[in-house]
Amino acid sequence: MQSLKLLAALLVCTLFIFGFSQVGTLVTNQWLPHTNSFSESTLIANAEVSNTSKTDALEKVEKAKNSWITNGTIYLEWAGELQPFPKEAFTFYIPESVELAEDSSHNPLKVELPNGTLLEQIELLSQTSDIFSAMDTEKLKKDLEEVASHLKEGDHTFSFSDYLVDDEVMDQTNLQITLNISGQTAMTELQEVLKGKEIKLRGNEGFSVEAWLEKEELTLSDEAASMFASMLFELIAPTNFAVVERHISKELPTWASEGYEARFQQEKMDFAFTNPNTSEYIITITVSGASLTGELKGGPLPFTYEVNQVEMQTLSPKTVIQYSATIPGSGTRVKETGKNGSYVQLVRTATDASGQITETIVYSENYYAPIQRVELHALTQPVVTTDPTNPNTIGNNTGTNTNTNTNNSGTNTNTNNTTGNQNTNTGGENSNNNSNTGGTNNNNTGSGNGNADDDDNENPGTGSGYIGK
């Protein structure tokens, strides 16, 4: 009996002590100044509210929310295109979040993103409503709300491709190009090295022919690698891939298409481009018979791309004449036949789902200089005629040469039928007669200089000559 009384007394004391502690805590929280303060290590979103009253915590969280809205950006991404998402679209329940916050914990804000706003932004970027049936929009919404509920700082990007659940609903990229390499010496080389190879073009990464060959431990001659690079250049033309490095030859190779040549030279000339999309693409290479084929497959592109030839000019060669002593008589020989050059410009346009052109760029601009025609002509003296009305006209000598030079006190007369020149000067006298018939002259001809003046004392001429035998 005594034991029961002792047990009852202990029970009453325990209940009293427990009840007093609970009532004391309740009274303290209601009446003492620090009752509405959060304890140490308490955060609401990214706002530190330790030892802060709920009223002050409201102000801190509101300030943190406003700062988050103005700093940093949320991006939606689709096929390489980025679109900022309006942070103002989120609805924040700050009073409720502060009221429900737990001490010594990291508490998220209560946030809600309206479905209509999200779907509007998705359609605005993708330019199609078909994407809704292919995407898990609820998961995208929760991920966006997660960033907002913790007021995560910095930039954040959400790619639609990460939320696709049915790729078949969207148009996939499937391109193919074939390069004719019939009769080329590199055909066997390409068959042995590239047949069945695949190239993985990861999102937001670049590709280089030289780097890929080295990575795959493949060896190609410059000619074969140029064919490979040219095929790739033409294959990615109707995409949004950006060409980083490309070269061309002095002449368009016979196997290359107009505007699509990409020359490769080990350690000097490379072909490189980038995939600006987040999705991965695969290029499959096939070498069959006399053709090199590339096939590009992957996710959808942001727009429809088309490449057109907007300008094409054929440049005719000029003729260059050279003289050679090896050419007999008046003959002519063609040293270089010459070849036409060309100028080609290709333009790539991007068209959205509504048919509007959103972008136009010059994809390729090539100039190949013409090769000039070179002719070799014989070294012959040109045929000349004498004009009787002009005493200074060059004449023709058929074998008879008569040279008379008379100079008497300043009078000099020089007549030379070999050249047809006549020079008469009065003022002195010098006589030199030389006649040669048959084209042979063994005597030195006279020479004389003077002006054709009639005055005896003005500008007298001078003359000298030898008497012919």
CSV table of C-alpha atoms in Angstrom, one decimal:
chain,number,residue,atom,x,y,z
A,1,MET,CA,0.0,0.0,0.0
A,2,GLN,CA,2.8,2.3,0.9
A,3,SER,CA,4.5,1.5,-2.4
A,4,LEU,CA,1.4,2.5,-4.3
A,5,LYS,CA,1.3,5.9,-2.5
A,6,LEU,CA,4.9,6.5,-3.3
A,7,LEU,CA,4.3,5.6,-7.0
A,8,ALA,CA,1.4,7.9,-7.1
A,9,ALA,CA,3.4,10.7,-5.6
A,10,LEU,CA,6.2,10.3,-8.2
A,11,LEU,CA,3.6,10.3,-11.0
A,12,VAL,CA,2.0,13.5,-9.8
A,13,CYS,CA,5.4,15.2,-9.5
A,14,THR,CA,6.4,14.1,-13.0
A,15,LEU,CA,3.1,15.4,-14.5
A,16,PHE,CA,3.5,18.7,-12.7
A,17,ILE,CA,7.1,19.2,-13.9
A,18,PHE,CA,6.2,18.3,-17.5
A,19,GLY,CA,3.1,20.5,-17.5
A,20,PHE,CA,4.9,23.4,-16.0
A,21,SER,CA,7.6,23.3,-18.6
A,22,GLN,CA,5.1,23.3,-21.4
A,23,VAL,CA,3.0,26.1,-20.0
A,24,GLY,CA,6.2,28.0,-19.3
A,25,THR,CA,7.3,27.7,-22.9
A,26,LEU,CA,3.8,28.8,-24.1
A,27,VAL,CA,3.7,31.8,-21.8
A,28,THR,CA,7.3,32.8,-22.8
A,29,ASN,CA,6.5,32.6,-26.5
A,30,GLN,CA,3.4,34.8,-26.1
A,31,TRP,CA,4.5,37.5,-23.7
A,32,LEU,CA,8.3,37.9,-23.6
A,33,PRO,CA,10.0,40.1,-26.3
A,34,HIS,CA,12.0,37.4,-27.9
A,35,THR,CA,9.1,35.0,-28.3
A,36,ASN,CA,8.6,35.8,-32.1
A,37,SER,CA,12.3,35.5,-33.0
A,38,PHE,CA,13.8,32.6,-35.0
A,39,SER,CA,16.6,30.6,-33.5
A,40,GLU,CA,20.1,30.3,-34.8
A,41,SER,CA,20.8,28.8,-38.3
A,42,THR,CA,17.3,29.6,-39.7
A,43,LEU,CA,17.0,30.5,-43.4
A,44,ILE,CA,14.0,31.3,-45.5
A,45,ALA,CA,15.1,30.8,-49.2
A,46,ASN,CA,18.4,32.6,-49.3
A,47,ALA,CA,17.6,35.1,-46.5
A,48,GLU,CA,19.2,34.6,-43.1
A,49,VAL,CA,16.6,35.2,-40.4
A,50,SER,CA,18.3,33.9,-37.3
A,51,ASN,CA,17.5,35.8,-34.1
A,52,THR,CA,15.0,37.9,-36.2
A,53,SER,CA,11.4,38.5,-35.5
A,54,LYS,CA,8.8,37.4,-38.0
A,55,THR,CA,8.1,41.0,-38.9
A,56,ASP,CA,11.7,41.7,-39.6
A,57,ALA,CA,11.9,38.3,-41.4
A,58,LEU,CA,9.1,39.4,-43.7
A,59,GLU,CA,11.1,42.5,-44.7
A,60,LYS,CA,14.3,40.5,-45.2
A,61,VAL,CA,12.7,37.8,-47.4
A,62,GLU,CA,10.8,40.5,-49.5
A,63,LYS,CA,14.1,42.3,-50.1
A,64,ALA,CA,15.9,39.0,-51.1
A,65,LYS,CA,13.0,38.2,-53.5
A,66,ASN,CA,13.3,41.6,-55.2
A,67,SER,CA,17.0,41.3,-55.5
A,68,TRP,CA,16.7,37.8,-57.1
A,69,ILE,CA,14.2,39.1,-59.7
A,70,THR,CA,16.6,41.8,-60.9
A,71,ASN,CA,19.8,39.8,-60.8
A,72,GLY,CA,20.5,36.7,-62.8
A,73,THR,CA,18.4,35.2,-65.6
A,74,ILE,CA,16.4,32.0,-66.2
A,75,TYR,CA,16.7,30.8,-69.8
A,76,LEU,CA,14.6,28.4,-71.8
A,77,GLU,CA,16.6,26.7,-74.5
A,78,TRP,CA,15.4,24.9,-77.6
A,79,ALA,CA,17.6,23.8,-80.5
A,80,GLY,CA,20.3,26.2,-79.7
A,81,GLU,CA,18.1,29.2,-79.2
A,82,LEU,CA,17.9,30.9,-75.8
A,83,GLN,CA,14.9,32.8,-74.4
A,84,PRO,CA,14.8,34.6,-71.1
A,85,PHE,CA,12.0,33.6,-68.8
A,86,PRO,CA,10.2,36.4,-66.9
A,87,LYS,CA,10.8,36.0,-63.2
A,88,GLU,CA,7.9,38.3,-62.5
A,89,ALA,CA,5.6,35.4,-63.6
A,90,PHE,CA,6.2,33.6,-60.3
A,91,THR,CA,3.7,34.2,-57.5
A,92,PHE,CA,5.4,34.3,-54.1
A,93,TYR,CA,3.6,33.6,-50.8
A,94,ILE,CA,6.0,35.3,-48.4
A,95,PRO,CA,3.8,35.8,-45.3
A,96,GLU,CA,2.7,32.1,-45.3
A,97,SER,CA,6.3,31.0,-45.9
A,98,VAL,CA,7.5,33.0,-42.9
A,99,GLU,CA,4.7,31.8,-40.7
A,100,LEU,CA,5.4,28.1,-41.5
A,101,ALA,CA,9.2,28.4,-41.3
A,102,GLU,CA,10.9,26.0,-38.9
A,103,ASP,CA,13.7,27.1,-36.6
A,104,SER,CA,17.3,26.0,-37.3
A,105,SER,CA,16.2,24.9,-40.8
A,106,HIS,CA,16.6,26.0,-44.5
A,107,ASN,CA,13.0,26.7,-45.4
A,108,PRO,CA,11.9,27.2,-49.0
A,109,LEU,CA,9.5,29.9,-50.1
A,110,LYS,CA,6.0,28.9,-51.2
A,111,VAL,CA,6.0,29.7,-54.9
A,112,GLU,CA,3.6,29.0,-57.8
A,113,LEU,CA,4.1,29.4,-61.5
A,114,PRO,CA,0.8,29.8,-63.6
A,115,ASN,CA,0.5,27.0,-66.2
A,116,GLY,CA,-0.7,29.5,-68.8
A,117,THR,CA,2.4,31.6,-68.6
A,118,LEU,CA,4.7,28.5,-68.9
A,119,LEU,CA,2.9,27.1,-71.9
A,120,GLU,CA,2.9,30.5,-73.6
A,121,GLN,CA,6.7,30.8,-73.1
A,122,ILE,CA,7.2,27.2,-74.5
A,123,GLU,CA,5.2,27.9,-77.6
A,124,LEU,CA,6.9,31.3,-78.1
A,125,LEU,CA,10.3,29.6,-78.2
A,126,SER,CA,9.5,26.4,-80.1
A,127,GLN,CA,7.1,28.1,-82.6
A,128,THR,CA,4.8,25.1,-82.5
A,129,SER,CA,2.1,23.8,-80.2
A,130,ASP,CA,3.0,20.2,-81.1
A,131,ILE,CA,5.7,20.3,-78.5
A,132,PHE,CA,3.2,20.2,-75.6
A,133,SER,CA,2.3,16.6,-76.3
A,134,ALA,CA,6.0,15.7,-76.5
A,135,MET,CA,7.1,17.4,-73.3
A,136,ASP,CA,6.7,16.8,-69.6
A,137,THR,CA,5.7,20.3,-68.8
A,138,GLU,CA,4.8,19.5,-65.2
A,139,LYS,CA,8.4,18.4,-64.5
A,140,LEU,CA,9.7,21.6,-66.1
A,141,LYS,CA,7.3,23.7,-64.0
A,142,LYS,CA,8.5,22.0,-60.8
A,143,ASP,CA,12.1,22.6,-61.7
A,144,LEU,CA,11.5,26.2,-62.4
A,145,GLU,CA,9.6,26.6,-59.1
A,146,GLU,CA,12.4,24.9,-57.3
A,147,VAL,CA,14.8,27.6,-58.4
A,148,ALA,CA,12.4,30.4,-57.4
A,149,SER,CA,11.5,28.9,-54.0
A,150,HIS,CA,15.2,28.9,-52.9
A,151,LEU,CA,15.9,32.2,-54.7
A,152,LYS,CA,18.9,30.6,-56.3
A,153,GLU,CA,21.4,33.2,-57.6
A,154,GLY,CA,23.1,33.3,-61.0
A,155,ASP,CA,21.8,32.2,-64.4
A,156,HIS,CA,19.9,29.0,-65.0
A,157,THR,CA,19.1,27.3,-68.3
A,158,PHE,CA,16.3,24.8,-68.9
A,159,SER,CA,16.6,22.9,-72.2
A,160,PHE,CA,13.4,21.5,-73.7
A,161,SER,CA,15.3,18.5,-74.9
A,162,ASP,CA,15.7,17.3,-71.3
A,163,TYR,CA,12.0,17.2,-70.9
A,164,LEU,CA,11.0,15.4,-74.1
A,165,VAL,CA,9.1,12.2,-73.5
A,166,ASP,CA,8.2,11.4,-77.2
A,167,ASP,CA,10.8,12.3,-79.7
A,168,GLU,CA,8.7,11.0,-82.6
A,169,VAL,CA,6.2,13.8,-82.1
A,170,MET,CA,8.8,16.4,-83.1
A,171,ASP,CA,10.4,16.6,-86.5
A,172,GLN,CA,13.9,15.1,-86.3
A,173,THR,CA,16.9,16.1,-88.3
A,174,ASN,CA,17.8,13.6,-91.1
A,175,LEU,CA,20.1,14.9,-93.8
A,176,GLN,CA,22.2,13.1,-96.4
A,177,ILE,CA,24.7,14.1,-99.0
A,178,THR,CA,26.8,12.1,-101.5
A,179,LEU,CA,30.1,13.1,-103.1
A,180,ASN,CA,31.0,11.5,-106.4
A,181,ILE,CA,34.7,10.4,-106.2
A,182,SER,CA,34.7,8.3,-109.4
A,183,GLY,CA,38.2,8.0,-110.9
A,184,GLN,CA,39.9,9.6,-108.0
A,185,THR,CA,43.1,8.1,-106.7
A,186,ALA,CA,41.9,8.6,-103.1
A,187,MET,CA,38.8,6.4,-103.6
A,188,THR,CA,40.5,3.3,-102.3
A,189,GLU,CA,42.0,5.2,-99.4
A,190,LEU,CA,38.6,6.5,-98.3
A,191,GLN,CA,37.1,3.1,-98.6
A,192,GLU,CA,39.7,1.6,-96.2
A,193,VAL,CA,39.8,4.4,-93.6
A,194,LEU,CA,36.3,5.9,-93.3
A,195,LYS,CA,33.9,3.2,-94.2
A,196,GLY,CA,31.3,2.7,-91.4
A,197,LYS,CA,32.8,5.4,-89.2
A,198,GLU,CA,30.6,7.6,-87.0
A,199,ILE,CA,31.1,11.1,-85.7
A,200,LYS,CA,29.3,12.3,-82.5
A,201,LEU,CA,28.6,16.0,-82.5
A,202,ARG,CA,27.9,16.7,-78.8
A,203,GLY,CA,25.8,19.8,-77.9
A,204,ASN,CA,27.6,23.1,-77.7
A,205,GLU,CA,30.9,21.5,-78.9
A,206,GLY,CA,33.1,22.0,-81.9
A,207,PHE,CA,34.4,19.5,-84.4
A,208,SER,CA,37.7,19.6,-86.3
A,209,VAL,CA,38.7,17.2,-89.1
A,210,GLU,CA,42.4,17.2,-88.1
A,211,ALA,CA,41.6,16.7,-84.4
A,212,TRP,CA,39.1,13.9,-85.2
A,213,LEU,CA,41.5,12.0,-87.4
A,214,GLU,CA,44.1,12.3,-84.7
A,215,LYS,CA,41.7,11.1,-82.0
A,216,GLU,CA,40.5,8.2,-84.0
A,217,GLU,CA,44.1,7.4,-85.0
A,218,LEU,CA,43.3,7.6,-88.7
A,219,THR,CA,45.6,8.6,-91.5
A,220,LEU,CA,44.4,10.3,-94.8
A,221,SER,CA,46.3,12.0,-97.6
A,222,ASP,CA,45.5,15.7,-98.0
A,223,GLU,CA,43.5,15.0,-101.1
A,224,ALA,CA,41.4,12.3,-99.4
A,225,ALA,CA,40.9,14.5,-96.3
A,226,SER,CA,39.8,17.4,-98.5
A,227,MET,CA,37.1,15.2,-100.0
A,228,PHE,CA,36.0,14.2,-96.5
A,229,ALA,CA,35.9,17.8,-95.4
A,230,SER,CA,34.0,19.0,-98.5
A,231,MET,CA,31.4,16.3,-97.9
A,232,LEU,CA,30.9,17.5,-94.3
A,233,PHE,CA,30.7,21.1,-95.4
A,234,GLU,CA,27.9,20.4,-97.8
A,235,LEU,CA,26.2,18.1,-95.3
A,236,ILE,CA,25.8,20.7,-92.5
A,237,ALA,CA,24.8,23.5,-94.9
A,238,PRO,CA,21.0,23.2,-94.2
A,239,THR,CA,21.6,23.4,-90.4
A,240,ASN,CA,22.4,26.1,-87.8
A,241,PHE,CA,26.0,24.7,-87.4
A,242,ALA,CA,28.6,27.5,-87.6
A,243,VAL,CA,31.7,27.1,-89.7
A,244,VAL,CA,34.8,28.1,-87.8
A,245,GLU,CA,37.6,27.4,-90.3
A,246,ARG,CA,37.6,26.6,-94.0
A,247,HIS,CA,40.0,26.9,-97.0
A,248,ILE,CA,39.7,26.4,-100.8
A,249,SER,CA,42.2,25.6,-103.6
A,250,LYS,CA,43.4,27.8,-106.4
A,251,GLU,CA,41.3,25.7,-108.8
A,252,LEU,CA,38.0,23.9,-108.2
A,253,PRO,CA,38.7,20.2,-108.0
A,254,THR,CA,36.8,18.0,-110.4
A,255,TRP,CA,35.1,16.1,-107.6
A,256,ALA,CA,33.9,19.2,-105.7
A,257,SER,CA,30.5,20.9,-106.0
A,258,GLU,CA,30.4,24.6,-106.8
A,259,GLY,CA,30.6,26.5,-103.5
A,260,TYR,CA,31.2,23.5,-101.3
A,261,GLU,CA,34.9,22.8,-101.5
A,262,ALA,CA,36.8,22.6,-98.2
A,263,ARG,CA,40.5,22.1,-98.6
A,264,PHE,CA,42.6,20.2,-96.0
A,265,GLN,CA,46.3,20.3,-95.6
A,266,GLN,CA,48.0,18.6,-92.7
A,267,GLU,CA,49.0,21.1,-89.9
A,268,LYS,CA,48.2,24.0,-92.2
A,269,MET,CA,44.6,24.0,-93.4
A,270,ASP,CA,41.8,22.5,-91.3
A,271,PHE,CA,38.0,22.3,-91.6
A,272,ALA,CA,36.2,23.0,-88.3
A,273,PHE,CA,32.6,23.9,-87.2
A,274,THR,CA,30.5,23.9,-84.0
A,275,ASN,CA,27.1,22.5,-83.0
A,276,PRO,CA,25.3,25.3,-81.1
A,277,ASN,CA,22.4,23.1,-80.1
A,278,THR,CA,22.2,21.2,-76.7
A,279,SER,CA,21.2,18.0,-78.4
A,280,GLU,CA,23.6,15.5,-79.9
A,281,TYR,CA,23.9,14.7,-83.6
A,282,ILE,CA,25.4,11.6,-85.3
A,283,ILE,CA,27.1,11.6,-88.7
A,284,THR,CA,27.4,8.2,-90.3
A,285,ILE,CA,30.0,7.8,-93.2
A,286,THR,CA,29.5,5.4,-96.0
A,287,VAL,CA,32.0,4.7,-98.9
A,288,SER,CA,30.4,2.6,-101.6
A,289,GLY,CA,31.8,2.2,-105.1
A,290,ALA,CA,32.6,5.7,-106.4
A,291,SER,CA,30.7,7.7,-103.8
A,292,LEU,CA,31.3,9.1,-100.4
A,293,THR,CA,28.1,9.6,-98.4
A,294,GLY,CA,27.4,11.3,-95.1
A,295,GLU,CA,24.2,11.1,-93.1
A,296,LEU,CA,23.3,13.5,-90.3
A,297,LYS,CA,20.7,12.5,-87.7
A,298,GLY,CA,19.6,14.1,-84.4
A,299,GLY,CA,17.1,16.3,-82.7
A,300,PRO,CA,15.0,19.0,-84.3
A,301,LEU,CA,16.6,22.3,-85.4
A,302,PRO,CA,15.1,25.6,-84.2
A,303,PHE,CA,14.2,26.6,-87.8
A,304,THR,CA,14.1,25.3,-91.3
A,305,TYR,CA,17.3,26.0,-93.1
A,306,GLU,CA,17.9,26.3,-96.9
A,307,VAL,CA,21.0,27.1,-98.9
A,308,ASN,CA,20.7,28.8,-102.3
A,309,GLN,CA,23.1,29.9,-105.0
A,310,VAL,CA,22.5,33.6,-105.3
A,311,GLU,CA,25.4,34.5,-107.7
A,312,MET,CA,27.4,32.5,-110.2
A,313,GLN,CA,29.9,34.0,-112.7
A,314,THR,CA,32.2,32.4,-115.2
A,315,LEU,CA,35.4,34.2,-115.6
A,316,SER,CA,37.0,33.9,-119.1
A,317,PRO,CA,40.8,33.7,-119.3
A,318,LYS,CA,42.9,36.3,-121.2
A,319,THR,CA,45.5,35.5,-123.9
A,320,VAL,CA,49.2,36.2,-123.1
A,321,ILE,CA,51.5,36.3,-126.1
A,322,GLN,CA,55.2,35.4,-125.7
A,323,TYR,CA,57.9,35.5,-128.4
A,324,SER,CA,60.3,32.6,-128.8
A,325,ALA,CA,63.3,32.1,-131.2
A,326,THR,CA,62.5,28.4,-131.3
A,327,ILE,CA,59.3,29.0,-133.3
A,328,PRO,CA,60.1,28.9,-137.1
A,329,GLY,CA,58.9,31.4,-139.6
A,330,SER,CA,55.7,33.1,-138.6
A,331,GLY,CA,54.4,30.1,-136.7
A,332,THR,CA,52.5,30.0,-133.4
A,333,ARG,CA,52.4,27.4,-130.6
A,334,VAL,CA,50.0,27.2,-127.7
A,335,LYS,CA,51.9,26.8,-124.4
A,336,GLU,CA,48.9,26.9,-122.1
A,337,THR,CA,45.3,26.4,-123.3
A,338,GLY,CA,43.8,28.3,-120.4
A,339,LYS,CA,40.8,27.6,-118.2
A,340,ASN,CA,37.7,29.5,-117.1
A,341,GLY,CA,37.6,30.7,-113.5
A,342,SER,CA,34.4,31.2,-111.4
A,343,TYR,CA,32.8,33.2,-108.6
A,344,VAL,CA,30.1,31.6,-106.5
A,345,GLN,CA,28.1,32.9,-103.5
A,346,LEU,CA,25.8,30.7,-101.4
A,347,VAL,CA,23.3,32.1,-98.9
A,348,ARG,CA,21.6,30.3,-96.0
A,349,THR,CA,18.2,31.4,-94.8
A,350,ALA,CA,16.4,30.3,-91.7
A,351,THR,CA,12.6,30.2,-91.8
A,352,ASP,CA,10.2,29.8,-88.8
A,353,ALA,CA,7.1,27.7,-88.6
A,354,SER,CA,5.0,30.6,-89.9
A,355,GLY,CA,7.1,31.0,-93.0
A,356,GLN,CA,8.9,34.1,-91.9
A,357,ILE,CA,12.6,34.4,-92.7
A,358,THR,CA,14.4,35.0,-89.4
A,359,GLU,CA,18.0,35.0,-90.5
A,360,THR,CA,20.0,35.3,-93.7
A,361,ILE,CA,23.8,34.7,-93.9
A,362,VAL,CA,26.4,34.2,-96.6
A,363,TYR,CA,27.3,30.5,-96.1
A,364,SER,CA,30.0,30.3,-98.8
A,365,GLU,CA,31.8,32.8,-101.1
A,366,ASN,CA,34.4,31.3,-103.5
A,367,TYR,CA,36.6,32.9,-106.1
A,368,TYR,CA,38.7,30.8,-108.5
A,369,ALA,CA,40.9,32.9,-110.8
A,370,PRO,CA,41.0,31.9,-114.5
A,371,ILE,CA,44.1,30.3,-115.9
A,372,GLN,CA,45.4,32.5,-118.7
A,373,ARG,CA,45.9,31.2,-122.3
A,374,VAL,CA,49.6,31.5,-123.3
A,375,GLU,CA,50.7,31.5,-127.0
A,376,LEU,CA,54.3,31.4,-128.3
A,377,HIS,CA,54.9,33.4,-131.4
A,378,ALA,CA,58.0,33.4,-133.8
A,379,LEU,CA,60.5,36.3,-133.7
A,380,THR,CA,59.9,38.0,-137.2
A,381,GLN,CA,60.5,41.6,-138.4
A,382,PRO,CA,57.2,43.3,-139.1
A,383,VAL,CA,56.3,44.3,-142.7
A,384,VAL,CA,56.2,48.1,-143.2
A,385,THR,CA,54.9,50.3,-146.0
A,386,THR,CA,56.1,53.7,-147.2
A,387,ASP,CA,53.8,56.7,-147.2
A,388,PRO,CA,55.0,59.1,-150.0
A,389,THR,CA,53.3,62.0,-148.3
A,390,ASN,CA,55.4,61.6,-145.1
A,391,PRO,CA,59.2,61.8,-145.6
A,392,ASN,CA,59.7,60.3,-142.1
A,393,THR,CA,57.8,57.1,-142.8
A,394,ILE,CA,59.8,54.0,-142.5
A,395,GLY,CA,60.3,52.4,-145.9
A,396,ASN,CA,61.2,49.0,-147.4
A,397,ASN,CA,64.6,48.0,-148.8
A,398,THR,CA,64.4,45.2,-151.3
A,399,GLY,CA,68.2,45.2,-152.0
A,400,THR,CA,69.2,48.6,-153.5
A,401,ASN,CA,70.8,51.1,-151.0
A,402,THR,CA,71.7,54.6,-152.1
A,403,ASN,CA,73.1,57.0,-149.6
A,404,THR,CA,74.0,60.6,-150.6
A,405,ASN,CA,75.4,63.0,-148.0
A,406,THR,CA,76.2,66.5,-149.2
A,407,ASN,CA,77.5,69.2,-146.9
A,408,ASN,CA,78.9,72.5,-148.3
A,409,SER,CA,79.4,75.4,-146.0
A,410,GLY,CA,76.6,74.1,-143.8
A,411,THR,CA,74.4,72.3,-146.3
A,412,ASN,CA,73.8,68.6,-145.4
A,413,THR,CA,71.6,66.3,-147.5
A,414,ASN,CA,71.2,62.8,-146.3
A,415,THR,CA,69.0,60.4,-148.2
A,416,ASN,CA,68.8,56.8,-147.2
A,417,ASN,CA,66.4,54.5,-149.0
A,418,THR,CA,67.1,51.7,-146.6
A,419,THR,CA,65.1,53.5,-143.9
A,420,GLY,CA,63.3,56.0,-146.1
A,421,ASN,CA,64.5,59.0,-144.0
A,422,GLN,CA,65.5,62.3,-145.6
A,423,ASN,CA,67.3,65.1,-143.8
A,424,THR,CA,68.1,68.4,-145.6
A,425,ASN,CA,70.0,71.2,-144.0
A,426,THR,CA,71.5,74.3,-145.8
A,427,GLY,CA,74.6,75.8,-144.4
A,428,GLY,CA,77.5,73.5,-145.3
A,429,GLU,CA,78.7,71.1,-147.9
A,430,ASN,CA,79.6,67.5,-147.5
A,431,SER,CA,79.4,65.0,-150.3
A,432,ASN,CA,79.3,61.2,-149.9
A,433,ASN,CA,77.8,59.0,-152.6
A,434,ASN,CA,77.3,55.3,-151.9
A,435,SER,CA,75.4,53.0,-154.2
A,436,ASN,CA,74.8,49.4,-153.6
A,437,THR,CA,72.7,47.1,-155.8
A,438,GLY,CA,71.7,43.7,-154.7
A,439,GLY,CA,71.4,44.3,-151.0
A,440,THR,CA,75.2,44.3,-150.2
A,441,ASN,CA,77.0,47.3,-149.0
A,442,ASN,CA,80.7,47.2,-148.0
A,443,ASN,CA,81.2,50.9,-147.5
A,444,ASN,CA,80.5,53.0,-144.5
A,445,THR,CA,77.6,55.3,-145.0
A,446,GLY,CA,77.7,58.9,-144.2
A,447,SER,CA,75.9,60.5,-141.4
A,448,GLY,CA,74.5,64.0,-141.0
A,449,ASN,CA,72.4,66.0,-138.6
A,450,GLY,CA,70.7,69.2,-139.2
A,451,ASN,CA,67.4,71.1,-139.2
A,452,ALA,CA,65.4,71.8,-142.4
A,453,ASP,CA,65.9,75.6,-142.3
A,454,ASP,CA,66.0,77.8,-145.4
A,455,ASP,CA,68.0,80.5,-143.7
A,456,ASP,CA,71.7,80.3,-144.4
A,457,ASN,CA,72.9,81.6,-141.1
A,458,GLU,CA,70.4,80.1,-138.7
A,459,ASN,CA,70.9,76.8,-137.0
A,460,PRO,CA,73.6,75.5,-139.3
A,461,GLY,CA,73.8,71.8,-139.7
A,462,THR,CA,76.7,69.5,-139.2
A,463,GLY,CA,77.7,66.4,-141.2
A,464,SER,CA,80.4,63.9,-141.7
A,465,GLY,CA,80.8,60.9,-143.9
A,466,TYR,CA,83.1,58.6,-145.9
A,467,ILE,CA,83.5,58.6,-149.6
A,468,GLY,CA,82.1,55.3,-150.9
A,469,LYS,CA,84.2,53.2,-153.2
